[in-house]
Short mmCIF file of C-alpha atoms in Angstrom, two decimals:
data_model
loop_
_atom_site.label_atom_id
_atom_site.label_comp_id
_atom_site.label_asym_id
_atom_site.label_seq_id
_atom_site.Cartn_x
_atom_site.Cartn_y
_atom_site.Cartn_z
CA UNK A 238 -5.21 9.33 22.80
CA UNK A 239 -2.19 7.82 21.38
CA UNK A 240 0.20 9.94 22.75
CA UNK A 241 3.25 7.19 22.24
CA UNK A 242 2.78 7.39 18.70
CA UNK A 243 4.05 10.87 18.66
CA UNK A 244 6.89 10.97 16.48
CA UNK A 245 7.10 7.40 15.55
CA UNK A 246 8.30 6.65 11.64
CA UNK A 247 5.92 5.04 9.66
CA UNK A 248 5.73 3.69 5.94
CA UNK A 249 2.14 2.92 4.48
CA UNK A 250 2.07 1.14 1.37
CA UNK A 251 -0.60 1.95 -1.30
CA UNK A 252 -1.12 5.11 0.50
CA UNK A 253 -2.20 8.06 -2.07
CA UNK A 254 -5.88 7.31 -1.97
CA UNK A 255 -8.43 5.09 0.09
CA UNK A 256 -7.83 3.24 2.82
CA UNK A 257 -4.22 3.86 2.75
CA UNK A 258 -4.49 7.57 2.63
CA UNK A 259 -6.69 7.53 5.49
CA UNK A 260 -4.21 5.27 7.56
CA UNK A 261 -1.44 7.56 6.96
CA UNK A 262 -3.62 10.78 7.93
CA UNK A 263 -4.65 8.95 11.55
CA UNK A 264 -0.82 8.58 12.17
CA UNK A 265 0.09 11.95 11.15
CA UNK A 266 -2.89 13.28 12.97
CA UNK A 267 -1.01 10.90 16.16
CA UNK A 268 2.04 13.08 15.56
CA UNK A 269 3.81 10.25 13.38
CA UNK A 270 5.69 11.45 10.77
CA UNK A 271 4.61 9.28 7.70
CA UNK A 272 6.38 7.96 4.12
CA UNK A 273 3.43 8.04 1.57
CA UNK A 274 4.24 4.90 -0.92
CA UNK A 275 2.42 4.52 -4.38
CA UNK A 276 2.78 3.69 -8.12
CA UNK A 277 1.60 7.45 -9.17
CA UNK A 278 3.47 10.49 -8.35
CA UNK A 279 0.58 12.91 -9.00
CA UNK A 280 -1.39 11.02 -6.68
CA UNK A 281 1.35 10.95 -3.83
CA UNK A 282 1.93 14.63 -4.28
CA UNK A 283 -1.77 15.28 -3.70
CA UNK A 284 -1.84 12.83 -0.99
CA UNK A 285 0.98 14.57 0.79
CA UNK A 286 -0.25 18.11 0.60
CA UNK A 287 -2.95 17.08 3.56
CA UNK A 288 -0.58 15.46 5.57
CA UNK A 289 1.33 17.34 7.14
CA UNK A 290 5.18 16.40 7.07
CA UNK A 291 4.84 13.73 5.41
CA UNK A 292 7.10 11.98 2.87
CA UNK A 293 7.00 10.29 -0.68
CA UNK A 294 8.39 7.21 -1.45
CA UNK A 295 7.52 6.38 -5.06
CA UNK A 296 7.22 2.35 -6.04
CA UNK A 297 5.84 -0.85 -6.66
CA UNK A 298 5.92 -3.50 -3.50
CA UNK A 299 4.99 -6.23 -5.87
CA UNK A 300 8.61 -6.27 -7.56
CA UNK A 301 10.87 -7.29 -4.26
CA UNK A 302 13.98 -5.39 -5.68
CA UNK A 303 11.99 -2.19 -6.15
CA UNK A 304 10.63 -3.07 -2.23
CA UNK A 305 14.26 -3.09 -0.90
CA UNK A 306 14.60 0.11 -2.58
CA UNK A 307 11.58 1.60 -1.38
CA UNK A 308 12.26 0.36 2.46
CA UNK A 309 15.58 1.85 2.31
CA UNK A 310 14.57 5.36 1.54
CA UNK A 311 12.10 5.44 3.49
CA UNK A 312 14.53 4.58 6.59
CA UNK A 313 16.87 7.17 5.13
CA UNK A 314 13.97 10.08 4.95
CA UNK A 315 12.17 9.07 8.46
CA UNK A 316 15.89 8.44 9.84
CA UNK A 317 14.55 4.70 11.12
CA UNK A 318 11.24 2.80 10.99
CA UNK A 319 9.03 2.17 13.84
CA UNK A 320 5.51 0.88 12.22
CA UNK A 321 4.86 -0.57 8.80
CA UNK A 322 1.60 -0.82 7.53
CA UNK A 323 0.89 -3.23 4.21
CA UNK A 324 -2.10 -1.92 2.38
CA UNK A 325 -1.68 -2.91 -1.35
CA UNK A 326 -4.08 -4.95 -2.64
CA UNK A 327 -6.77 -5.32 -5.31
CA UNK A 328 -9.91 -7.67 -5.43
CA UNK A 329 -10.12 -7.51 -9.05
CA UNK A 330 -9.86 -10.69 -10.66
CA UNK A 331 -11.88 -12.84 -13.44
CA UNK A 332 -15.22 -14.49 -11.94
CA UNK A 333 -15.12 -17.76 -10.19
CA UNK A 334 -14.54 -20.81 -12.56
CA UNK A 335 -12.82 -18.79 -15.30
CA UNK A 336 -9.27 -18.70 -13.42
CA UNK A 337 -6.01 -19.66 -15.46
CA UNK A 338 -2.33 -19.29 -14.52
CA UNK A 339 -1.72 -15.50 -15.00
CA UNK A 340 -4.61 -14.76 -12.85
CA UNK A 341 -3.29 -16.43 -9.75
CA UNK A 342 -0.01 -14.85 -10.41
CA UNK A 343 -1.55 -11.39 -10.62
CA UNK A 344 -3.65 -11.65 -7.45
CA UNK A 345 -0.80 -13.14 -5.68
CA UNK A 346 1.25 -10.44 -6.88
CA UNK A 347 -1.10 -7.81 -5.51
CA UNK A 348 -2.33 -9.51 -2.67
CA UNK A 349 0.59 -11.40 -0.97
CA UNK A 350 3.67 -10.92 -2.29
CA UNK A 351 3.55 -6.67 -2.27
CA UNK A 352 3.13 -7.35 1.87
CA UNK A 353 5.67 -9.99 2.25
CA UNK A 354 8.06 -8.12 -0.20
CA UNK A 355 7.88 -5.26 1.99
CA UNK A 356 8.29 -6.66 5.33
CA UNK A 357 11.25 -8.60 4.34
CA UNK A 358 13.00 -5.69 3.06
CA UNK A 359 12.11 -3.76 6.46
CA UNK A 360 12.71 -6.72 8.47
CA UNK A 361 16.05 -5.58 9.81
CA UNK A 362 15.14 -2.21 10.82
CA UNK A 363 11.55 -3.15 12.28
CA UNK A 364 13.82 -5.44 14.81
CA UNK A 365 15.89 -2.65 15.26
CA UNK A 366 13.07 -0.37 16.63
CA UNK A 367 11.33 -3.36 18.03
CA UNK A 368 8.62 -2.28 15.39
CA UNK A 369 5.18 -3.24 14.49
CA UNK A 370 3.76 -4.53 11.38
CA UNK A 371 -0.30 -4.18 10.45
CA UNK A 372 -1.30 -5.83 7.37
CA UNK A 373 -4.61 -5.05 5.54
CA UNK A 374 -5.93 -8.39 4.75
CA UNK A 375 -10.16 -8.87 3.94
CA UNK A 376 -13.08 -10.66 5.10
CA UNK A 377 -12.72 -12.94 1.61
CA UNK A 378 -9.68 -14.49 3.38
CA UNK A 379 -11.56 -15.91 6.25
CA UNK A 380 -14.59 -17.50 4.90
CA UNK A 381 -16.45 -18.04 1.51
CA UNK A 382 -17.87 -14.53 0.41
CA UNK A 383 -20.38 -15.61 -2.76
CA UNK A 384 -19.04 -13.78 -5.67
CA UNK A 385 -15.57 -13.03 -4.60
CA UNK A 386 -12.62 -13.84 -6.79
CA UNK A 387 -11.04 -17.35 -5.81
CA UNK A 388 -7.65 -15.83 -6.38
CA UNK A 389 -8.19 -12.86 -4.15
CA UNK A 390 -9.73 -14.63 -1.50
CA UNK A 391 -7.05 -17.66 -1.64
CA UNK A 392 -4.31 -14.86 -1.54
CA UNK A 393 -6.04 -13.11 1.41
CA UNK A 394 -6.35 -16.18 3.60
CA UNK A 395 -2.26 -17.17 2.74
CA UNK A 396 -1.56 -13.51 3.83
CA UNK A 397 -3.57 -14.12 7.01
CA UNK A 398 -1.75 -17.38 7.75
CA UNK A 399 1.84 -15.77 6.87
CA UNK A 400 0.81 -12.89 9.76
CA UNK A 401 -0.01 -15.78 12.05
CA UNK A 402 3.14 -17.62 11.58
CA UNK A 403 5.39 -15.07 11.31
CA UNK A 404 4.03 -13.44 14.96
CA UNK A 405 5.70 -16.51 16.25
CA UNK A 406 9.35 -15.70 14.50
CA UNK A 407 9.13 -11.95 15.02
CA UNK A 408 8.03 -11.92 18.55
CA UNK A 409 11.07 -13.46 19.45
CA UNK A 410 12.62 -10.18 18.08
CA UNK A 411 10.03 -8.06 19.97
CA UNK A 412 8.18 -7.10 16.91
CA UNK A 413 4.39 -7.70 16.64
CA UNK A 414 2.45 -8.13 13.47
CA UNK A 415 -1.12 -8.44 12.83
CA UNK A 416 -3.68 -7.71 10.53
CA UNK A 417 -6.96 -6.31 9.99
CA UNK A 418 -9.75 -7.53 7.42
CA UNK A 419 -12.29 -5.22 6.06
CA UNK A 420 -15.88 -5.97 4.86
CA UNK A 421 -17.14 -3.46 2.58
CA UNK A 422 -15.47 -0.39 2.79
CA UNK A 423 -17.16 2.34 0.69
CA UNK A 424 -15.25 5.65 -0.30
CA UNK A 425 -14.74 7.61 -3.42
CA UNK A 426 -13.44 6.20 -6.42
CA UNK A 427 -13.92 2.69 -4.89
CA UNK A 428 -15.14 -0.50 -6.75
CA UNK A 429 -18.42 -0.03 -4.37
CA UNK A 430 -18.80 3.51 -5.25
CA UNK A 431 -18.97 2.26 -8.71
CA UNK A 432 -21.52 -0.51 -8.03
CA UNK A 433 -23.43 1.66 -6.14
CA UNK A 434 -23.73 4.17 -9.08
CA UNK A 435 -24.31 1.02 -11.59
CA UNK A 436 -27.25 -0.73 -9.48
CA UNK A 437 -27.58 1.14 -5.90
CA UNK A 438 -31.04 -0.87 -5.63
CA UNK A 439 -29.27 -4.37 -5.78
CA UNK A 440 -26.06 -3.48 -3.74
CA UNK A 441 -28.34 -1.61 -1.26
CA UNK A 442 -30.49 -5.13 -0.98
CA UNK A 443 -27.08 -7.25 -0.53
CA UNK A 444 -25.68 -5.17 2.20
CA UNK A 445 -28.80 -5.31 4.04
CA UNK A 446 -29.05 -8.70 3.46
CA UNK A 447 -25.52 -10.36 4.48
CA UNK A 448 -24.45 -7.05 6.89
CA UNK A 449 -25.65 -7.23 10.44
CA UNK A 450 -25.35 -3.36 10.67
CA UNK A 451 -26.94 -3.14 7.22
CA UNK A 452 -24.26 -0.15 5.76
CA UNK A 453 -20.98 0.23 4.66
CA UNK A 454 -17.71 1.13 6.61
CA UNK A 455 -15.54 3.68 5.87
CA UNK A 456 -11.68 4.17 5.41
CA UNK A 457 -11.76 5.71 8.99
CA UNK A 458 -13.21 2.20 10.25
CA UNK A 459 -9.88 0.73 9.28
CA UNK A 460 -7.64 3.77 10.17
CA UNK A 461 -8.69 3.64 13.97
CA UNK A 462 -7.94 -0.16 14.20
CA UNK A 463 -4.61 0.76 12.80
CA UNK A 464 -3.59 3.21 15.67
CA UNK A 465 -4.79 1.00 18.30
CA UNK A 466 -2.53 -1.81 16.81
CA UNK A 467 0.05 0.20 16.35
CA UNK A 468 -0.03 1.46 19.80
CA UNK A 469 1.11 0.61 23.06
CA UNK A 470 -2.52 0.06 24.24
CA UNK A 471 -2.44 -3.38 21.83
CA UNK A 472 0.84 -4.29 23.44
CA UNK A 473 -0.19 -7.56 24.09
CA UNK A 474 -1.79 -8.70 20.74
CA UNK A 475 0.03 -10.24 17.88
CA UNK A 476 -0.69 -12.96 15.23
CA UNK A 477 -4.67 -11.68 15.20
CA UNK A 478 -6.59 -10.69 12.27
CA UNK A 479 -9.02 -8.13 13.57
CA UNK A 480 -12.75 -8.23 11.66
CA UNK A 481 -14.02 -5.36 10.77
CA UNK A 482 -17.13 -6.21 8.34
CA UNK A 483 -20.54 -4.80 10.21
CA UNK A 484 -21.33 -8.17 11.03
CA UNK A 485 -20.92 -9.81 7.67
CA UNK A 486 -18.64 -13.05 8.63
CA UNK A 487 -20.60 -16.00 10.03
CA UNK A 488 -17.72 -17.67 11.58
CA UNK A 489 -16.49 -17.25 15.00
CA UNK A 490 -12.73 -15.97 14.75
CA UNK A 491 -10.68 -18.22 16.72
#
């Protein structure tokens, strides 16, 4: 289906589990060579066993110096770079109204700078290959979601704007950049699994009330969009934020 992704060189940050791992598997199944990234070597080694011909690049992209080393090693292992998927992020923060300076700092490191660091470190390689960047954002960066941490929401909103602005700059170099904004994604070990185990009735009622399709998404829901955005089927798409939330967001995304 995506024959043009065969032999493409792909780096997926935050790919030892969950959405990132599924994205890496999808690219591998499409014939790409994938570099996995994360902070836990044991988790990365376990993930690599399930992904054909994958490489491991250990390191924390929240640190700009380490991000440069990650990009350099990935390019060396892959012999180039065609596609960068920025998946590192975390919605964990204090309840709305209780934010302190450190909470803002931590959330922006995890949800904004984790992406901009690796993009800046990889940019020259992606320009050389006229490559592709996909950022995993959130619907919390598109509209107010009741109960969502403010620090997380603002960081993701900044990420969405970063994608839009950079699409003009990178587009002149032949590089496309897009984002995907997931809604409620359920997988083993996810925060949603923990919430369901704690109070299934309340969470189910919330999903039924707020999500048009009345269900959770899964990592494959996001990984499949990644393949499309990385392929030539979306050759005229850049600077966009693709919502995958089962119909939760109410505003028109324009």
